[in-house]
PDB file of C-alpha atoms in Angstrom:
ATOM      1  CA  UNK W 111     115.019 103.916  69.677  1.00 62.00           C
ATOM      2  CA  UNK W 112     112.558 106.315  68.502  1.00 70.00           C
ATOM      3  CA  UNK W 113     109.436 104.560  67.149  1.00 92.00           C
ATOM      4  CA  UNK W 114     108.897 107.481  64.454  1.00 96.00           C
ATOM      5  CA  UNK W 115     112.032 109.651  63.311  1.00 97.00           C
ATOM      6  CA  UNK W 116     111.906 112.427  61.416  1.00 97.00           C
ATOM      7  CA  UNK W 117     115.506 113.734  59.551  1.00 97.00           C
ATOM      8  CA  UNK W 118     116.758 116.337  59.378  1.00 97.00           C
ATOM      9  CA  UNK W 119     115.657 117.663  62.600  1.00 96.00           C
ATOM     10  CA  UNK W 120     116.674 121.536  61.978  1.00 97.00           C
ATOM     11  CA  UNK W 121     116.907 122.817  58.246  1.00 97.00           C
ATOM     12  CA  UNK W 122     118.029 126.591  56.995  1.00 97.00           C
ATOM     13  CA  UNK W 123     117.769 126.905  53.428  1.00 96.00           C
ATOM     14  CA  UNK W 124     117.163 129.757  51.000  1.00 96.00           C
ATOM     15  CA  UNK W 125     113.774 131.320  48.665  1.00 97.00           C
ATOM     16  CA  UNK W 126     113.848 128.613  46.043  1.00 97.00           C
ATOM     17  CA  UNK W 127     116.164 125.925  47.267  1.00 96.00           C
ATOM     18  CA  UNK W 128     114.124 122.375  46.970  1.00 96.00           C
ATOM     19  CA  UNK W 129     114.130 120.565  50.416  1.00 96.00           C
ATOM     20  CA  UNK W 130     113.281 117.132  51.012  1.00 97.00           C
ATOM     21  CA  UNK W 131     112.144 115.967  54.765  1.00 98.00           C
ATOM     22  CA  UNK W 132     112.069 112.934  55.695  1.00 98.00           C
ATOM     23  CA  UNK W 133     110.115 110.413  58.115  1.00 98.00           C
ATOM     24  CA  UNK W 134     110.715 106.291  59.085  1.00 97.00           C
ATOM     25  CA  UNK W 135     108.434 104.397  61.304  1.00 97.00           C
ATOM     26  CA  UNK W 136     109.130 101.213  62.665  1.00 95.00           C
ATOM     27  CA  UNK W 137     105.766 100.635  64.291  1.00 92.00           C
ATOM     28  CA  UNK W 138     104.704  98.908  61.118  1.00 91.00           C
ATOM     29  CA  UNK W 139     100.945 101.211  60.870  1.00 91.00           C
ATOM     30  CA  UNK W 140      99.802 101.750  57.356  1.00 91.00           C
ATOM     31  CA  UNK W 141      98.815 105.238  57.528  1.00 92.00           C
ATOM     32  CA  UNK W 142     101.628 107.926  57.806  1.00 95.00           C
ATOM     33  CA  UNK W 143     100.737 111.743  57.825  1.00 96.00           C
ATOM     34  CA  UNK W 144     102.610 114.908  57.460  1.00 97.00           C
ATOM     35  CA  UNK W 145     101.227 118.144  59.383  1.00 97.00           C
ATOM     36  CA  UNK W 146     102.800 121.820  60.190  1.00 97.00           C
ATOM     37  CA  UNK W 147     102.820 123.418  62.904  1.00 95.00           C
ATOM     38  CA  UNK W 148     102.854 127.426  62.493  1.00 92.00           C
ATOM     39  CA  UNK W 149     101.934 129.924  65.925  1.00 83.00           C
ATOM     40  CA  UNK W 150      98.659 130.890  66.120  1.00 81.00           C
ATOM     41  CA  UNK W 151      97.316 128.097  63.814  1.00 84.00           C
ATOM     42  CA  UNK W 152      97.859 125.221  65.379  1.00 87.00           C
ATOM     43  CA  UNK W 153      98.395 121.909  63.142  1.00 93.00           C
ATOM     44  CA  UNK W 154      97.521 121.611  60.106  1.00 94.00           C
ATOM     45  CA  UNK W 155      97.579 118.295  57.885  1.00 94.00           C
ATOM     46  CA  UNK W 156      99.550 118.701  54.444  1.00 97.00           C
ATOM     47  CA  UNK W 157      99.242 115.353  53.327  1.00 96.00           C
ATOM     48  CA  UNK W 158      98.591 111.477  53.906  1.00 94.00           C
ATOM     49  CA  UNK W 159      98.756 108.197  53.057  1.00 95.00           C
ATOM     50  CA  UNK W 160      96.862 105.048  53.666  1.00 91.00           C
ATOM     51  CA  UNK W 161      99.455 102.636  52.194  1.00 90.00           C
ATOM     52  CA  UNK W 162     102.435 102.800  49.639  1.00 91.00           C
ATOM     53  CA  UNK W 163      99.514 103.590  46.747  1.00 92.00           C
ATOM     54  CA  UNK W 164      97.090 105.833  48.208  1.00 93.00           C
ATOM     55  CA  UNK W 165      98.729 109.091  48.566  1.00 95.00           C
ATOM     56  CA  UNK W 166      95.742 112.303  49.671  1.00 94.00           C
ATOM     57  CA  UNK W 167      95.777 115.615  49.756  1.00 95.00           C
ATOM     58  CA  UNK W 168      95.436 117.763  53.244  1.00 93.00           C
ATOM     59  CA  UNK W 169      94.150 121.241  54.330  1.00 90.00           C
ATOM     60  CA  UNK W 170      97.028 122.918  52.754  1.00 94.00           C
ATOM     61  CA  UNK W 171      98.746 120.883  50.168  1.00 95.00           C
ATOM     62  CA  UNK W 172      99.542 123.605  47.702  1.00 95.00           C
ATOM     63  CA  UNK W 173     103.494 123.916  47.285  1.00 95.00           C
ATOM     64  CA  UNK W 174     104.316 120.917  48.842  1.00 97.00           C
ATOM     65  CA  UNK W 175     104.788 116.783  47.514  1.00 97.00           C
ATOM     66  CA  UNK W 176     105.470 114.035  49.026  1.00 97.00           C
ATOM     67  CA  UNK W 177     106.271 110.196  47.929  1.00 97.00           C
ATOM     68  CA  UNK W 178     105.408 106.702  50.326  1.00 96.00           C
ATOM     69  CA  UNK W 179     108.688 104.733  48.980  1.00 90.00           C
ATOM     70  CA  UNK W 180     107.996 102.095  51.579  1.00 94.00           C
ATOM     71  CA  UNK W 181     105.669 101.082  54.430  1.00 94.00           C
ATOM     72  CA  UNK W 182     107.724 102.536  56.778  1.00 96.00           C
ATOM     73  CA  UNK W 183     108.959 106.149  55.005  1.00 97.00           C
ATOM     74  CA  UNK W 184     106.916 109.128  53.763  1.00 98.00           C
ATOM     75  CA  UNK W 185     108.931 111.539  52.407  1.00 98.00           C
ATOM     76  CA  UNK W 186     107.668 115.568  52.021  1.00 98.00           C
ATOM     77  CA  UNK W 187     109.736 117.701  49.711  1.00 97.00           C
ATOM     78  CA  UNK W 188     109.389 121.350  48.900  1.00 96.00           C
ATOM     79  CA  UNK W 189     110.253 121.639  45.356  1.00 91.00           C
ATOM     80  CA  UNK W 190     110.785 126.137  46.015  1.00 95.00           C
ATOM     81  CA  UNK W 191     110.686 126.877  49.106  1.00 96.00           C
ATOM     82  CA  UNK W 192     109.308 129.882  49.904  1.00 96.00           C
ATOM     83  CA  UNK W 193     109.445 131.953  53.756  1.00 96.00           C
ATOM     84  CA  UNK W 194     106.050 131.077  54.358  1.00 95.00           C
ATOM     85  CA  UNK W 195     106.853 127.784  54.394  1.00 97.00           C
ATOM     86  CA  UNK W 196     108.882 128.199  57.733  1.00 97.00           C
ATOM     87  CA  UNK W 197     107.474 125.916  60.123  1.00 96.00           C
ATOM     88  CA  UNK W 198     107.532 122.706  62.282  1.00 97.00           C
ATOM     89  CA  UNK W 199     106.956 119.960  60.814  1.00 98.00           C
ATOM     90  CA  UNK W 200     105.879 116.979  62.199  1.00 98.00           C
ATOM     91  CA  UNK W 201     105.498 113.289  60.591  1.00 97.00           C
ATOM     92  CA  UNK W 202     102.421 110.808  62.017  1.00 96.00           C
ATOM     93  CA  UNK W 203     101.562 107.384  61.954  1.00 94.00           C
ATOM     94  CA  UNK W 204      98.344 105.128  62.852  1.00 91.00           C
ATOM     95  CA  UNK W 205      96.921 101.448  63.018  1.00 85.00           C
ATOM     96  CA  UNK W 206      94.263 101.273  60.372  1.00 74.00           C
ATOM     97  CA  UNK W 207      92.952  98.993  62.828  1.00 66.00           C
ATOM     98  CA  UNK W 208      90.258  99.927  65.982  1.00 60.00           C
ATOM     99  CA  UNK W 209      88.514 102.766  63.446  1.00 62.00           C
ATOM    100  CA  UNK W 210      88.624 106.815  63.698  1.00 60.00           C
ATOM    101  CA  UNK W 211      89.584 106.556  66.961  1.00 68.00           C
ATOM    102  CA  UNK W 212      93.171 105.348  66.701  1.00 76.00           C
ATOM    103  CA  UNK W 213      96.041 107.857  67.843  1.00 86.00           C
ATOM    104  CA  UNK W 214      98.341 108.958  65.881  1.00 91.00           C
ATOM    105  CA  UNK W 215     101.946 109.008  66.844  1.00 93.00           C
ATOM    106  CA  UNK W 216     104.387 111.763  66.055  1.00 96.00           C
ATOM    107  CA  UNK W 217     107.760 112.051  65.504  1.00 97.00           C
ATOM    108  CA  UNK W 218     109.925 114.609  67.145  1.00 96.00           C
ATOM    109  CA  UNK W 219     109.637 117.753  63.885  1.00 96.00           C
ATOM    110  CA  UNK W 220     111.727 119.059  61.911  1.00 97.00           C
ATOM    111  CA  UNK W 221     111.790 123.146  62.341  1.00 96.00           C
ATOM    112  CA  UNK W 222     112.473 124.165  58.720  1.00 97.00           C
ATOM    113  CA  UNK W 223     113.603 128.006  58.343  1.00 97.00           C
ATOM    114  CA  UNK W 224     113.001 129.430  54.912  1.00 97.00           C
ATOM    115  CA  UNK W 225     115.233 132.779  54.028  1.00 95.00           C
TER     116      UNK W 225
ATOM    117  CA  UNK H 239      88.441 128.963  58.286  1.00 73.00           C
ATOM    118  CA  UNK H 240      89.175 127.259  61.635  1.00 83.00           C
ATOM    119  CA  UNK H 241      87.372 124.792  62.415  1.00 92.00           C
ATOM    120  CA  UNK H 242      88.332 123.761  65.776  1.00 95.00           C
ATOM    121  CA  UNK H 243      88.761 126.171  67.797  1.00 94.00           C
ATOM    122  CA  UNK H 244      90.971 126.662  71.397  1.00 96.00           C
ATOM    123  CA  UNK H 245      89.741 130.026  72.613  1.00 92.00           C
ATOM    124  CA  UNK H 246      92.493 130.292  75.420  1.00 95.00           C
ATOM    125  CA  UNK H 247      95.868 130.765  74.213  1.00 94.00           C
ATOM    126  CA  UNK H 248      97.042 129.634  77.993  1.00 96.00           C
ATOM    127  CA  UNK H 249      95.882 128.653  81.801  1.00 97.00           C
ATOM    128  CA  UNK H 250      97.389 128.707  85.179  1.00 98.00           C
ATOM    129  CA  UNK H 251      96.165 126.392  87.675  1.00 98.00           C
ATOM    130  CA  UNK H 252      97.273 125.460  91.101  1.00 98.00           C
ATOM    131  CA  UNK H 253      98.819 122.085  91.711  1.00 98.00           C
ATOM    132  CA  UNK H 254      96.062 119.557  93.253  1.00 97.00           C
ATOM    133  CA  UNK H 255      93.290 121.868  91.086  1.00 98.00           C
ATOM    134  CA  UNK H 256      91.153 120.885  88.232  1.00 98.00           C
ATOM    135  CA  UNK H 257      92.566 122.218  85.105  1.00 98.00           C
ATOM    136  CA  UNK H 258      89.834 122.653  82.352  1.00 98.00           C
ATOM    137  CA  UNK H 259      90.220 122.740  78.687  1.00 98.00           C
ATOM    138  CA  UNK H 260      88.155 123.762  76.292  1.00 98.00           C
ATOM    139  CA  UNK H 261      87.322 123.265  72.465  1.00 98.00           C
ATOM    140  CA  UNK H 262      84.778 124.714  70.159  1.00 97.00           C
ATOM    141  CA  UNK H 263      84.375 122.867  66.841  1.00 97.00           C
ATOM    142  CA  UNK H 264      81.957 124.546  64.276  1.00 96.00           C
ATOM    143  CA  UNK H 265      81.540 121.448  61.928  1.00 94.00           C
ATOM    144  CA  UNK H 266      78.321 119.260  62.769  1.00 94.00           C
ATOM    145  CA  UNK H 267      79.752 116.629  60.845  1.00 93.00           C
ATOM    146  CA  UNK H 268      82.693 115.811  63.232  1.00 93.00           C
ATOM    147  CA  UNK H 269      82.024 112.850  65.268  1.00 90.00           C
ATOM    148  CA  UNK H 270      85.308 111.677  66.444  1.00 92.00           C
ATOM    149  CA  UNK H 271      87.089 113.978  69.031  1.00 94.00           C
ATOM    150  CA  UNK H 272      91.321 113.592  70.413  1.00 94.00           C
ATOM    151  CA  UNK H 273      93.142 115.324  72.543  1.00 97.00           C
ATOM    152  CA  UNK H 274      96.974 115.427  72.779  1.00 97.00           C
ATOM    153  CA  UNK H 275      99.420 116.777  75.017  1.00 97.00           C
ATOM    154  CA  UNK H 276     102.580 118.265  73.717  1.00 95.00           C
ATOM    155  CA  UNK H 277     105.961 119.400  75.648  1.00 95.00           C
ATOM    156  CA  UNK H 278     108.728 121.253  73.493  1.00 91.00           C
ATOM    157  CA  UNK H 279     110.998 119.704  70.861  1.00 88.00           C
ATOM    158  CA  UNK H 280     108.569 116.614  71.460  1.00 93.00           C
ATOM    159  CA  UNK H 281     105.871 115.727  69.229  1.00 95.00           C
ATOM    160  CA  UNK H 282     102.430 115.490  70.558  1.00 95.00           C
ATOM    161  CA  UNK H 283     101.013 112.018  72.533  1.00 95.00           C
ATOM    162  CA  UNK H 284      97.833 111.422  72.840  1.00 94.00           C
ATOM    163  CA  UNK H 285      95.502 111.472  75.532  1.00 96.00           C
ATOM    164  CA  UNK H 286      92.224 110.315  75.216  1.00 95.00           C
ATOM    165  CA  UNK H 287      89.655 110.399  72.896  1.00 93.00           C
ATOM    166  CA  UNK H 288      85.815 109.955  72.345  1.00 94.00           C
ATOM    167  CA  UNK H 289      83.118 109.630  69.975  1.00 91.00           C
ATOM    168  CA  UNK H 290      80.242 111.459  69.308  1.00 91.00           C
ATOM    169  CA  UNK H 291      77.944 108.603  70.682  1.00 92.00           C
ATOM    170  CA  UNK H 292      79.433 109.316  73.983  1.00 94.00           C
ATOM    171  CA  UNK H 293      79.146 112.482  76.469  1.00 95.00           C
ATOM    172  CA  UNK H 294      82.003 111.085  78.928  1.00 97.00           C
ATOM    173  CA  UNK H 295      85.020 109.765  78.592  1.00 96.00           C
ATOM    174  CA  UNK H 296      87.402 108.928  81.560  1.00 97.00           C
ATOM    175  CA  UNK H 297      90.990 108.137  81.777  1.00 95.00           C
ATOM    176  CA  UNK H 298      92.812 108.155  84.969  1.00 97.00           C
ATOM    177  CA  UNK H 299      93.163 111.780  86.340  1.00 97.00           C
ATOM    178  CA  UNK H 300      91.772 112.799  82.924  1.00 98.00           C
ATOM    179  CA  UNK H 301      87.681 113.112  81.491  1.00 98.00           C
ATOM    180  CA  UNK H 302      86.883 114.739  78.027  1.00 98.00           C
ATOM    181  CA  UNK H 303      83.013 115.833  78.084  1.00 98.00           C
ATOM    182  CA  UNK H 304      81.267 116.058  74.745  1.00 97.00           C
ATOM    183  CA  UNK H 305      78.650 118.291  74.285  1.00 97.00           C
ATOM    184  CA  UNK H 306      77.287 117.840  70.795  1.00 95.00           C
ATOM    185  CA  UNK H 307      74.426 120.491  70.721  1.00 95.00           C
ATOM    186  CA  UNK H 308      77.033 123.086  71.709  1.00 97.00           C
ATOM    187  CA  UNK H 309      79.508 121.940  69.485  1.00 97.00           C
ATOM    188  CA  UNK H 310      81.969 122.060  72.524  1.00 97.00           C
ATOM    189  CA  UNK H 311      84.338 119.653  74.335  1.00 97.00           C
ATOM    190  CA  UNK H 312      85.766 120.321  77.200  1.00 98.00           C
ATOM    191  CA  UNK H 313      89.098 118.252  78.808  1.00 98.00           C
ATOM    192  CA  UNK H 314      89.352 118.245  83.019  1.00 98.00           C
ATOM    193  CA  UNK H 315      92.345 117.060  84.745  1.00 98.00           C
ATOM    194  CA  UNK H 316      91.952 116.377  88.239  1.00 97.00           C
ATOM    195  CA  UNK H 317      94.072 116.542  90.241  1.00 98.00           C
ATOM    196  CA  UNK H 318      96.797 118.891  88.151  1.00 98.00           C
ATOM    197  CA  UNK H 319     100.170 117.917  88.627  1.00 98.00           C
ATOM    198  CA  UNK H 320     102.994 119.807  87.877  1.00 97.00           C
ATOM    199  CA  UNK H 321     103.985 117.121  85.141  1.00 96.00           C
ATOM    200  CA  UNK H 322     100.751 118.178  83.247  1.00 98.00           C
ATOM    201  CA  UNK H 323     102.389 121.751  82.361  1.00 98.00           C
ATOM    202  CA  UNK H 324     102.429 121.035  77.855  1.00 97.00           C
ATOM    203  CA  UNK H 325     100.409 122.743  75.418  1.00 96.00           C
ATOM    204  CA  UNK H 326      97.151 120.619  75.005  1.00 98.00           C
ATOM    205  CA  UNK H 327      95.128 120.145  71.361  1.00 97.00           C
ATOM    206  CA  UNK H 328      91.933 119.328  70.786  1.00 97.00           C
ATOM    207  CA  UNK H 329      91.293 117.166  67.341  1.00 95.00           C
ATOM    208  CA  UNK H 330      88.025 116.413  65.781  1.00 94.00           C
ATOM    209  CA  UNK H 331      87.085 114.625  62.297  1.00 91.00           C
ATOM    210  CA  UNK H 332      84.377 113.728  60.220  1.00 88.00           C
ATOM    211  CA  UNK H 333      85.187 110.680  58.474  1.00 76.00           C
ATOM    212  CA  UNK H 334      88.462 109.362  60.835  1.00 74.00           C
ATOM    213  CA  UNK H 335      90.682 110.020  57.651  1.00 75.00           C
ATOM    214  CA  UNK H 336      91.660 113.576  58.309  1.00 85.00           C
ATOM    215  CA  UNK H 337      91.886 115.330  61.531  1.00 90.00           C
ATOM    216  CA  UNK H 338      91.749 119.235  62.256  1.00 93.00           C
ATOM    217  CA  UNK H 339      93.608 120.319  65.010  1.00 95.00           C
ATOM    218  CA  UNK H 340      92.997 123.619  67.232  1.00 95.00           C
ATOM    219  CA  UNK H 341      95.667 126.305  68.396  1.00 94.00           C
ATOM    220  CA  UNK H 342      96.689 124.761  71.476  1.00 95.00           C
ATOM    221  CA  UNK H 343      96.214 125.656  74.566  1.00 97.00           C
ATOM    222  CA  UNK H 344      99.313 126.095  77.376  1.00 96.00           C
ATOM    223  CA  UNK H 345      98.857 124.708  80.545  1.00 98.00           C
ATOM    224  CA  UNK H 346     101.289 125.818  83.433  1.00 98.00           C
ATOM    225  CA  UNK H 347     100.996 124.006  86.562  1.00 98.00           C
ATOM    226  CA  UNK H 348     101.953 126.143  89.805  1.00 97.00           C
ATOM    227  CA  UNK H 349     103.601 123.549  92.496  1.00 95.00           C
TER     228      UNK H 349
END
């Protein structure tokens, strides 16, 4: 099994609709991560999260939230969705152990389509 | 404003060739650098890393080279192998809480 699974894996949904994506981990890290993934611009981090209190803002938080209900799931919801918001988007843990150096694994995406 | 920066959008290289990769960063701040390969409908893995106290770092068939007055790193791959043929990013942060990732670059290997 998948160490770090992101659901659903392929979302359509409409201007406005609210859209909740979620991520589990079962590698038992403290830090999860949520990032897009749009052509051109590479990834970009949206928010993340140190432990179930500490919950910081990314490059491009603005439109987005996102709630740590557990150690092992990080949750990002669009409360409108907008089309600009069509993108991959991928979920990331890490050890806070071993420092700045520490890779962070991804899950497989979710490719959200916004009409 | 970008601050990491993959210049080449793609690269062909011959199997049994070095393949090299480059990265521009414009923040002098960043000291910790990562590089991850990605194939589709995956998510990225990393590769190898290295810190800005270091000019060399060497993994296998893989060495990142840090060049800190430039503000450039550079990944080599030698030899290529077809199996290496994923879009490659190049990650670098200041403070080892956020990273900022460049555009990717796409690597074909030619058997």
């Amino acid at each position: 099994d998948a160490d770090v699974t992101q659901t659903p894996r392929n979302r359509i949904t409409k201007t406005g609709k609210r859209i909740m994506l979620e991520c589990s981990q079962t590698k038992g890290h403290d830090r999860m991560y949520w990032y897009r993934q749009d052509p051109g611009l590479g990834l970009r981090l949206i928010y993340y999260s140190f432990d179930v209190k500490d919950i910081n803002k990314g490059e491009i938080s603005d439109g987005y939230s996102v709630s740590r209900q557990a150690q092992a799931k990080f949750s990002l919801s669009l409360e409108s969705a907008i089309p600009n918001q069509t993108a991959l988007y991928f979920c990331a843990t890490s050890d806070r152990t071993g420092g700045a150096l520490n890779e962070q694994f991804f899950g497989p995406g979710t490719r959200l389509t916004v009409l | 404003d970008q601050q990491v920066k993959q210049n080449s959008p793609s690269l062909s290289v011959q199997e049994g060739r070095i393949s090299i990769l480059n990265c521009d960063y414009t923040n002098s701040m960043f000291d910790y650098f990562l590089w991850y390969k990605k194939y589709p409908a995956e998510g990225p893995t990393f590769l190898i890393s290295i810190s800005s106290i270091k000019d060399k770092n060497e993994d296998g068939r893989f060495t990142v080279f840090l060049n800190k007055s430039a503000k450039h790193l550079s990944l080599h791959i030698v030899p290529s192998q077809p199996g290496d043929s994923a879009v490659y990013f190049c990650a670098a942060s200041a403070t080892g809480n956020q990273f900022y990732f460049g555009t990717g670059t796409s690597l074909t290997v030619i058997p």
